[in-house]
PDB file of C-alpha atoms in Angstrom:
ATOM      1  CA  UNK A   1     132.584 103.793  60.967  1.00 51.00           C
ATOM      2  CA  UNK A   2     131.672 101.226  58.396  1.00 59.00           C
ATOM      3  CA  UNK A   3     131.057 103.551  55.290  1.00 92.00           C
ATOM      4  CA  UNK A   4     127.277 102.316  55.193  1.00 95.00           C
ATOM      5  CA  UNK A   5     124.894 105.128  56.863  1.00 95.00           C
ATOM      6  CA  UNK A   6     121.283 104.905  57.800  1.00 97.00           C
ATOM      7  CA  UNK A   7     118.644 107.434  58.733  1.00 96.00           C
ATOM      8  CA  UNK A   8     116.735 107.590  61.014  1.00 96.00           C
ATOM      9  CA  UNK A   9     118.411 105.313  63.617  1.00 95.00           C
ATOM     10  CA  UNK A  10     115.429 104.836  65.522  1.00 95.00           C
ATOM     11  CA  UNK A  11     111.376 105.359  63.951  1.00 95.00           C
ATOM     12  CA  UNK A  12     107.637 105.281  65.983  1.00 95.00           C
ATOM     13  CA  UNK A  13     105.001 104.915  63.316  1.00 93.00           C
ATOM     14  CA  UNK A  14     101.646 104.145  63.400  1.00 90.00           C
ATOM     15  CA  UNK A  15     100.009 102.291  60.816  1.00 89.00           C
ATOM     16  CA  UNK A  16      98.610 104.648  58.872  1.00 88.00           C
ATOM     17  CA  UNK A  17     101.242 106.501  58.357  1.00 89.00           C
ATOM     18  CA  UNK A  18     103.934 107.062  55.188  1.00 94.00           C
ATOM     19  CA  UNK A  19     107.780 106.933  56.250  1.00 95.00           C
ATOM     20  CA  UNK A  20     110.813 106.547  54.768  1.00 97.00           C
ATOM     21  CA  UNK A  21     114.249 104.835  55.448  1.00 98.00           C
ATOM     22  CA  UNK A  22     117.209 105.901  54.101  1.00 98.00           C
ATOM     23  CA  UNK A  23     120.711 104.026  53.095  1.00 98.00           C
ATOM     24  CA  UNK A  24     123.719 105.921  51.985  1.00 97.00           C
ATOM     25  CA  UNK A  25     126.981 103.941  51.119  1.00 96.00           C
ATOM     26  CA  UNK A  26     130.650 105.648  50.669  1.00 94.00           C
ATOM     27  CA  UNK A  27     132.500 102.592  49.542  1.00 93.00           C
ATOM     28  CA  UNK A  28     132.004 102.983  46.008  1.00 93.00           C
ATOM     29  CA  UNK A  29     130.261 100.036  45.909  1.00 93.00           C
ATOM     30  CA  UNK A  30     127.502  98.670  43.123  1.00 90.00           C
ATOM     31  CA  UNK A  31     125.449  96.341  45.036  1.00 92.00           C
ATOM     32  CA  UNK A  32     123.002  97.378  48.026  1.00 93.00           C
ATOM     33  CA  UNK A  33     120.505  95.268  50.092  1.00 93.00           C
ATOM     34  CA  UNK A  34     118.012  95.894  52.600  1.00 95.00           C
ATOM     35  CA  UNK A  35     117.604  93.335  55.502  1.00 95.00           C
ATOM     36  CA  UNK A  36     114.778  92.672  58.151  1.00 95.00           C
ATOM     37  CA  UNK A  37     116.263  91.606  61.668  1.00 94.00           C
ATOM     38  CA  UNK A  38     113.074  90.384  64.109  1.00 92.00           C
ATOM     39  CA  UNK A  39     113.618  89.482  67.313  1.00 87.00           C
ATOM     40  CA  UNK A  40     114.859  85.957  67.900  1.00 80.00           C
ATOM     41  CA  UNK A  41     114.560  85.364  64.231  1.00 88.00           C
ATOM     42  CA  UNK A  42     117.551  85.058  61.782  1.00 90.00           C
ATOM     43  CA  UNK A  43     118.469  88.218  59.212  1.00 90.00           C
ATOM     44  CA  UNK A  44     116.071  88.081  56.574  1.00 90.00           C
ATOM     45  CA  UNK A  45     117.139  89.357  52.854  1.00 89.00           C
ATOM     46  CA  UNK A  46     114.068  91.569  51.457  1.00 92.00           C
ATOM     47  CA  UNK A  47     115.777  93.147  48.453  1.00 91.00           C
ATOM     48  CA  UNK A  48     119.164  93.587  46.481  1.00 90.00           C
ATOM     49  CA  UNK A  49     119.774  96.502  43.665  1.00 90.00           C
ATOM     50  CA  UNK A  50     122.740  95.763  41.788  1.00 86.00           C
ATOM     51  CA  UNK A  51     123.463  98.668  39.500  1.00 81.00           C
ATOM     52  CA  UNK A  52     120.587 100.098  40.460  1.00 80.00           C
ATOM     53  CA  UNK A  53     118.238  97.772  39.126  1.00 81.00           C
ATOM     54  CA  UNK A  54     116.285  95.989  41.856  1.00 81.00           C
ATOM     55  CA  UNK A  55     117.744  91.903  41.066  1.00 78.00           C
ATOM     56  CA  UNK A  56     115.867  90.463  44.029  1.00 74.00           C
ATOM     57  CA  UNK A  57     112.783  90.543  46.209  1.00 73.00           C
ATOM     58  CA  UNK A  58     112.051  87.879  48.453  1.00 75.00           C
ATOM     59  CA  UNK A  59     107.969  87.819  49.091  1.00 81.00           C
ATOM     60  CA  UNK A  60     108.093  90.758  50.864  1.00 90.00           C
ATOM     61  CA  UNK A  61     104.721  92.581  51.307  1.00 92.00           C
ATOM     62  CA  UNK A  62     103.871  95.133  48.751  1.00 92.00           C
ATOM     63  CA  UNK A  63     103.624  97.541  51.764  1.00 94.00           C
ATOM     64  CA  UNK A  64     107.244  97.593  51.636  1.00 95.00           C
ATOM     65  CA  UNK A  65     108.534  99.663  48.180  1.00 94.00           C
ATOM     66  CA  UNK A  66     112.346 100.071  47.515  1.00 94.00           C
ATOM     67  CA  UNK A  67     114.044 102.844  45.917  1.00 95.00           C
ATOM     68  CA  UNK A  68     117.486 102.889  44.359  1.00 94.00           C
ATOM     69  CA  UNK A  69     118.458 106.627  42.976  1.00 94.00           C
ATOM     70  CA  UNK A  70     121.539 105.974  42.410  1.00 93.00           C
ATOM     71  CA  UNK A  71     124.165 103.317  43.743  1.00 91.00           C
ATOM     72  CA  UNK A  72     125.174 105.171  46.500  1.00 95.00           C
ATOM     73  CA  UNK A  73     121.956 105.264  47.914  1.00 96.00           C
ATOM     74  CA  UNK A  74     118.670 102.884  49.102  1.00 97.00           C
ATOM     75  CA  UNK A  75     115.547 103.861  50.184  1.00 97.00           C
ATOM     76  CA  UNK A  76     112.843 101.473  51.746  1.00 97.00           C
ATOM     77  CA  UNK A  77     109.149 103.666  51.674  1.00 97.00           C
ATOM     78  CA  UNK A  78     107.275 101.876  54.089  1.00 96.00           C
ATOM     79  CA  UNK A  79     103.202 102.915  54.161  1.00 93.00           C
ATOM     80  CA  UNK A  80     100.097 101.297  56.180  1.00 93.00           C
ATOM     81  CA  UNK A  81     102.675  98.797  57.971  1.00 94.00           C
ATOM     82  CA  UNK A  82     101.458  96.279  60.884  1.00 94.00           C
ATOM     83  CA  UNK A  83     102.607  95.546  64.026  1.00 94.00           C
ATOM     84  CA  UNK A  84     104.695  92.569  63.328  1.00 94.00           C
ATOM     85  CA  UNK A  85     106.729  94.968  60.793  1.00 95.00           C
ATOM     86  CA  UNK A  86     108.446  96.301  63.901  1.00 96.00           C
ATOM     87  CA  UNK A  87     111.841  95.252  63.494  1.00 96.00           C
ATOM     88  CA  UNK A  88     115.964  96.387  63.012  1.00 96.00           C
ATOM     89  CA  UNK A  89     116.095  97.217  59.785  1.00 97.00           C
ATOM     90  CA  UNK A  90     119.872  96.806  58.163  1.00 96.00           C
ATOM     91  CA  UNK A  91     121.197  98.124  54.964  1.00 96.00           C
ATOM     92  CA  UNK A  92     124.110  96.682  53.370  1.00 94.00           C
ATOM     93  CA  UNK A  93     126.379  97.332  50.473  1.00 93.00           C
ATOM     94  CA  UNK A  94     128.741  95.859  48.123  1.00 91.00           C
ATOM     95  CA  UNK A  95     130.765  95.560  45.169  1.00 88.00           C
ATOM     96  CA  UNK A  96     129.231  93.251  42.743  1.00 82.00           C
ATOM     97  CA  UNK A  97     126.872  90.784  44.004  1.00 78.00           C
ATOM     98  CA  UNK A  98     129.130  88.625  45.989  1.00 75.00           C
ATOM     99  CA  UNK A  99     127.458  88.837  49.323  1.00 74.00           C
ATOM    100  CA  UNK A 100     130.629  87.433  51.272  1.00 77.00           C
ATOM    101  CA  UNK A 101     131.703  91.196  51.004  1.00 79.00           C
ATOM    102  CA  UNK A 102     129.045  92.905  51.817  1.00 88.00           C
ATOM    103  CA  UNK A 103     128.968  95.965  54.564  1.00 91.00           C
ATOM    104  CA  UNK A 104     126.649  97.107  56.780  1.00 93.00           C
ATOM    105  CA  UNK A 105     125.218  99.849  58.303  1.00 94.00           C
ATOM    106  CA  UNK A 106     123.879 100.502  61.950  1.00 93.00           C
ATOM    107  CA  UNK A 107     120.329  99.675  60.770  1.00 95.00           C
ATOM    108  CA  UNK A 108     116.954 101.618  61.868  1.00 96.00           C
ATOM    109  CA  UNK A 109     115.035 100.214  64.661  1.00 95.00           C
ATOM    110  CA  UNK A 110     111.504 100.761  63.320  1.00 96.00           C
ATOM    111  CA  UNK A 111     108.576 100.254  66.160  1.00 95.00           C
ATOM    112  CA  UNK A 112     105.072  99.749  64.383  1.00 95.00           C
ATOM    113  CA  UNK A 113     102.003 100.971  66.911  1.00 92.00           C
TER     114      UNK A 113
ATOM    115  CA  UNK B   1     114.383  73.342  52.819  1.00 79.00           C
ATOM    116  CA  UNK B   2     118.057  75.838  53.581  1.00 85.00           C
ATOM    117  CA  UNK B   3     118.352  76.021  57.117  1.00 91.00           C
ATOM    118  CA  UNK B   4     121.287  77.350  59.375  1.00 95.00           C
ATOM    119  CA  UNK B   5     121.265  76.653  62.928  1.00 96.00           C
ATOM    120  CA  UNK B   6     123.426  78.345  65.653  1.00 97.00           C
ATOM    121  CA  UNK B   7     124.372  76.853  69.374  1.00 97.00           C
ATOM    122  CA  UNK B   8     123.837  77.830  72.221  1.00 97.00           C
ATOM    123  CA  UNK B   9     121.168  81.155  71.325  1.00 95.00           C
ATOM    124  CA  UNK B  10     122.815  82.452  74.266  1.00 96.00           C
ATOM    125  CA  UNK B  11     126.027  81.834  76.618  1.00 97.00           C
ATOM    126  CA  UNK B  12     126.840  83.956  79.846  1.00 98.00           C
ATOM    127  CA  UNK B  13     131.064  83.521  80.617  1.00 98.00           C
ATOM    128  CA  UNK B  14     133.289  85.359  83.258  1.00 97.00           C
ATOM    129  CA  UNK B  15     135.808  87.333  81.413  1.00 97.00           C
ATOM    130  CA  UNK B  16     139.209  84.841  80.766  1.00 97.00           C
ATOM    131  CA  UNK B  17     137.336  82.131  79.354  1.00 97.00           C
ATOM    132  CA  UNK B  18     137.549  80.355  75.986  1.00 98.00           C
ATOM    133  CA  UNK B  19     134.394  79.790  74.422  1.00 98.00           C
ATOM    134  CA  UNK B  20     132.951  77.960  71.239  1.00 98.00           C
ATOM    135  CA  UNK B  21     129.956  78.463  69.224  1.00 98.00           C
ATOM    136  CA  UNK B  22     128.370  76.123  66.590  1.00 98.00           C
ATOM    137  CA  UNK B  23     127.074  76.651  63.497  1.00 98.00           C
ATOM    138  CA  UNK B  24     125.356  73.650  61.190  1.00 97.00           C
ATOM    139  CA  UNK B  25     124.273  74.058  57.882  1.00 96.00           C
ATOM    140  CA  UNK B  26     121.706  72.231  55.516  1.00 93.00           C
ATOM    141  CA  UNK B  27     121.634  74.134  52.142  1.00 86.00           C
ATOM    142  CA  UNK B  28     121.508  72.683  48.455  1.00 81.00           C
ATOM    143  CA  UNK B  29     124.673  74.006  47.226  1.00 84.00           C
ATOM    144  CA  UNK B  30     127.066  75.925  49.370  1.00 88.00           C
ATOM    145  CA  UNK B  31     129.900  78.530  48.636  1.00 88.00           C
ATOM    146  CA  UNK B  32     131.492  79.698  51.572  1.00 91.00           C
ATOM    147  CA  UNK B  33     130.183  80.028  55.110  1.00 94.00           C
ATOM    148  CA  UNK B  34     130.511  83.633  57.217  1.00 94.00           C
ATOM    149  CA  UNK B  35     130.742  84.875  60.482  1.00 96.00           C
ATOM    150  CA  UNK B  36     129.844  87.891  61.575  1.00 95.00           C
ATOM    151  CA  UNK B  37     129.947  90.027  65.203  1.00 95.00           C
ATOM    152  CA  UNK B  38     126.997  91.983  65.740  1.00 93.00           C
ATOM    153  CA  UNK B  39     127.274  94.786  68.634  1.00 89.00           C
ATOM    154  CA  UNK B  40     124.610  96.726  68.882  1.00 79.00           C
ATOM    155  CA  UNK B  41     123.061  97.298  65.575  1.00 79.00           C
ATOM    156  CA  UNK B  42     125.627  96.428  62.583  1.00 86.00           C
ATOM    157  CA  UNK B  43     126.660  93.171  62.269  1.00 90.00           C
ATOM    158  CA  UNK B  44     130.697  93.567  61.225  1.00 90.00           C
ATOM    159  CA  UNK B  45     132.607  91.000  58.772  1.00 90.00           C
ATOM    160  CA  UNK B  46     134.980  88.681  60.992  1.00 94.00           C
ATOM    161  CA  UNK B  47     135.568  85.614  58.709  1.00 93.00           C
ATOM    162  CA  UNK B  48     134.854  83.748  55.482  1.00 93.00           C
ATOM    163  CA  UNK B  49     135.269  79.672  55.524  1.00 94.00           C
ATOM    164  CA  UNK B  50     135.263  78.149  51.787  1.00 92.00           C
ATOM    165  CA  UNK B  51     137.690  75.190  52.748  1.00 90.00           C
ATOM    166  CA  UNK B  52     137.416  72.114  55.103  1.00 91.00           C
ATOM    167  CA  UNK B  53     140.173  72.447  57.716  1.00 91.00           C
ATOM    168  CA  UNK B  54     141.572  75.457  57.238  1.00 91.00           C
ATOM    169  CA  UNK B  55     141.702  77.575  60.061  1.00 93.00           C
ATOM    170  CA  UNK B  56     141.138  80.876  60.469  1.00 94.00           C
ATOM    171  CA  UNK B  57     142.359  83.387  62.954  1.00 95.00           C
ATOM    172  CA  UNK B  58     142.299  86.645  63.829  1.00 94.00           C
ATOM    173  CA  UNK B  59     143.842  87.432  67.401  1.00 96.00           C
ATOM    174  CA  UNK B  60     142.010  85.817  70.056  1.00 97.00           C
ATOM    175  CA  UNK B  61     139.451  84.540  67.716  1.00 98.00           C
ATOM    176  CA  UNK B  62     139.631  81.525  65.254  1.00 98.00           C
ATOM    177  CA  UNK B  63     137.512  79.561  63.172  1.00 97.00           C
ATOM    178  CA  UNK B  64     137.076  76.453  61.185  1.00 97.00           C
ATOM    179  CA  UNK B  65     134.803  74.388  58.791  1.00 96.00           C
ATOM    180  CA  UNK B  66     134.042  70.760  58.361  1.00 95.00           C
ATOM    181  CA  UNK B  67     132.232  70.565  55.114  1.00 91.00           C
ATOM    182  CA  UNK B  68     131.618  66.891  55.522  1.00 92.00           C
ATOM    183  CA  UNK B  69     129.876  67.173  58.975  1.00 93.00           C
ATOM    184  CA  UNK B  70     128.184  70.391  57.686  1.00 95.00           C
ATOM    185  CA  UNK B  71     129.567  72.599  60.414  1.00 96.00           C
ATOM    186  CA  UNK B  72     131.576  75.466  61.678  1.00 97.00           C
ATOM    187  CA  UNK B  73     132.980  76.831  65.176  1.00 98.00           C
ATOM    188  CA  UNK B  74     134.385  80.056  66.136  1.00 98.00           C
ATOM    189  CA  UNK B  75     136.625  79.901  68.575  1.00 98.00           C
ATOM    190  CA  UNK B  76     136.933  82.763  71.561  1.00 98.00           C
ATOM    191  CA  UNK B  77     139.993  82.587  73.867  1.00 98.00           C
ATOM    192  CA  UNK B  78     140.325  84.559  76.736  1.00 98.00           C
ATOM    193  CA  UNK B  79     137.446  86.071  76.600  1.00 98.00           C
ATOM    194  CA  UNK B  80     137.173  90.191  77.371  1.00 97.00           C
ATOM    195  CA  UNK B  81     134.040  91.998  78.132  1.00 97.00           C
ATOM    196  CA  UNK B  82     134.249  93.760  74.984  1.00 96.00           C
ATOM    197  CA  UNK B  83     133.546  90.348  72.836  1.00 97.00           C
ATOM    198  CA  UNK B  84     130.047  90.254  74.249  1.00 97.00           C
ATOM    199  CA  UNK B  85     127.868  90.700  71.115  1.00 97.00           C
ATOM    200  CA  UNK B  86     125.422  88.516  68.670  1.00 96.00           C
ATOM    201  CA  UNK B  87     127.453  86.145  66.817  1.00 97.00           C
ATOM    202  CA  UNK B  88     126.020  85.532  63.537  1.00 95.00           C
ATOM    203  CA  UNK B  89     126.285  82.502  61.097  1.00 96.00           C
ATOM    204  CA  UNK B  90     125.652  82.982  57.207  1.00 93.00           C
ATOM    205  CA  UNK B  91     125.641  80.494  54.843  1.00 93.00           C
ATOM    206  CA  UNK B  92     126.204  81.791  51.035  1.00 88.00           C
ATOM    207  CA  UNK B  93     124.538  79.427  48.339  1.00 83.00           C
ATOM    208  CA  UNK B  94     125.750  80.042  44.680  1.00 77.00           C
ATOM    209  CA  UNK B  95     123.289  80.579  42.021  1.00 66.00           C
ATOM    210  CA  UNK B  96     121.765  83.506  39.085  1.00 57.00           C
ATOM    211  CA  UNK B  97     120.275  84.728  41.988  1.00 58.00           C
ATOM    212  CA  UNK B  98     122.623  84.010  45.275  1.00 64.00           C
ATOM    213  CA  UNK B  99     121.337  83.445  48.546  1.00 75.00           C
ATOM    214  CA  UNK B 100     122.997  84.195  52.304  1.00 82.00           C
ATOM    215  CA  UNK B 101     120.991  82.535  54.787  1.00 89.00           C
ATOM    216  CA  UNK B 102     121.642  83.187  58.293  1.00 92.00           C
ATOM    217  CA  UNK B 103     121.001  81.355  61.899  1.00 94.00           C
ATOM    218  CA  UNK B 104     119.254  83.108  64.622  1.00 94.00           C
ATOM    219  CA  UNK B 105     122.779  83.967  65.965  1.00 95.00           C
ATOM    220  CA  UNK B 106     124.420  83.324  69.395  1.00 97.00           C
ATOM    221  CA  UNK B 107     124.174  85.975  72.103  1.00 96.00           C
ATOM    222  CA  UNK B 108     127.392  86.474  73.926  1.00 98.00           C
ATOM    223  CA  UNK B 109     127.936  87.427  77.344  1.00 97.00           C
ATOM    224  CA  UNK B 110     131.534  88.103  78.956  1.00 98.00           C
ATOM    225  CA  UNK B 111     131.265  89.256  82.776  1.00 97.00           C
ATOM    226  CA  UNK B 112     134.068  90.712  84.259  1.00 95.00           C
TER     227      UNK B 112
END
């Protein structure tokens, strides 16, 4: 159990449809990132929400659209995605922004028809 | 242009064996380098190198980094079928806005 939790663990969209992923963190931490893992590709950082506030976002496609309630939990809204979207999609968290402690969670394996 | 590359991608071993995998770095400015053991989905924290020549351990595992030759290795020793995973490299650059870039990770394989 790492204290990061993600929902749904696995997702089949198509492309015109409107999803969401969900992050939940019980580690009372302030920080919380989303990640894209492709295959054969290294872990790419998409966003980071420190206190809420979105501090990063690294050219990723306006179809993608974070959402930080509070800082126990991340949401990535993902609408009229493509294909090569299909990926692992990780969530991590962490107190402050120092990414050498971050945490994550089990990730959603998202499949894009 | 950061870049972090990882070797071999991928390593099949018989359980009992020690194994090493690489990790180079080319970043601007650099902070500490991590390692990380991905099994199925979440990658999990194993250690964080700041200093040349320190080594780390943690049971059967160790690791080290060589700041001048812009490289790490983690060390596996007697290898068990449960250490089979991704092994990922992440470097973390300092900045306003810090970066962790990671390699491609090395795919382990212990066979008993």
């Amino acid at each position: 159990e790492t204290g990061v939790t993600q929902t749904p663990r696995h997702l089949v969209m198509g492309m015109t449809n409107k999803k969401s992923l969900k992050c939940e963190q019980h580690l009372g931490h302030n920080a919380m990132y989303w990640y894209k893992q492709s295959a054969k590709k290294p872990l790419e950082l998409m966003f980071v929400y420190s206190l809420e506030e979105r501090v990063e976002n690294n050219s990723v496609p306006s179809r993608f659209s974070p959402e930080c309630p509070n800082s126990s939990h991340l949401f990535l809204h993902l609408h009229t995605l493509q294909p090569e979207d299909s990926a692992l999609y990780l969530c991590a968290s962490s107190q402050g922004l120092a990414k050498e402690t971050q945490y994550f969670g089990p990730g959603t394996r998202l499949l894009v028809l | 242009e950061d870049k972090v590359v990882q070797s071999p991608l991928s390593l099949v071993v018989h359980e009992g064996d020690t194994v090493t995998l690489n990790c180079s770095y080319e970043v601007t400015n650099f902070r500490s380098l991590l390692w990380y053991k991905q099994e199925k989905k979440a990658p999990t924290f194993l250690f964080m190198l700041t200093s040349s020549g320190i080594e780390k351990k943690s049971g059967r595992l160790s690791s080290i980094l060589d700041k001048k030759e812009l490289f790490s290795i983690l060390n596996i020793t007697a290898t068990q079928t449960g250490d089979s995973a991704i092994y990922l490299c992440a470097v973390v650059r300092p900045g306003g806005s810090e970066k962790l870039v990671f390699g491609k990770g090395t795919k382990l394989t212990v066979n008993p």
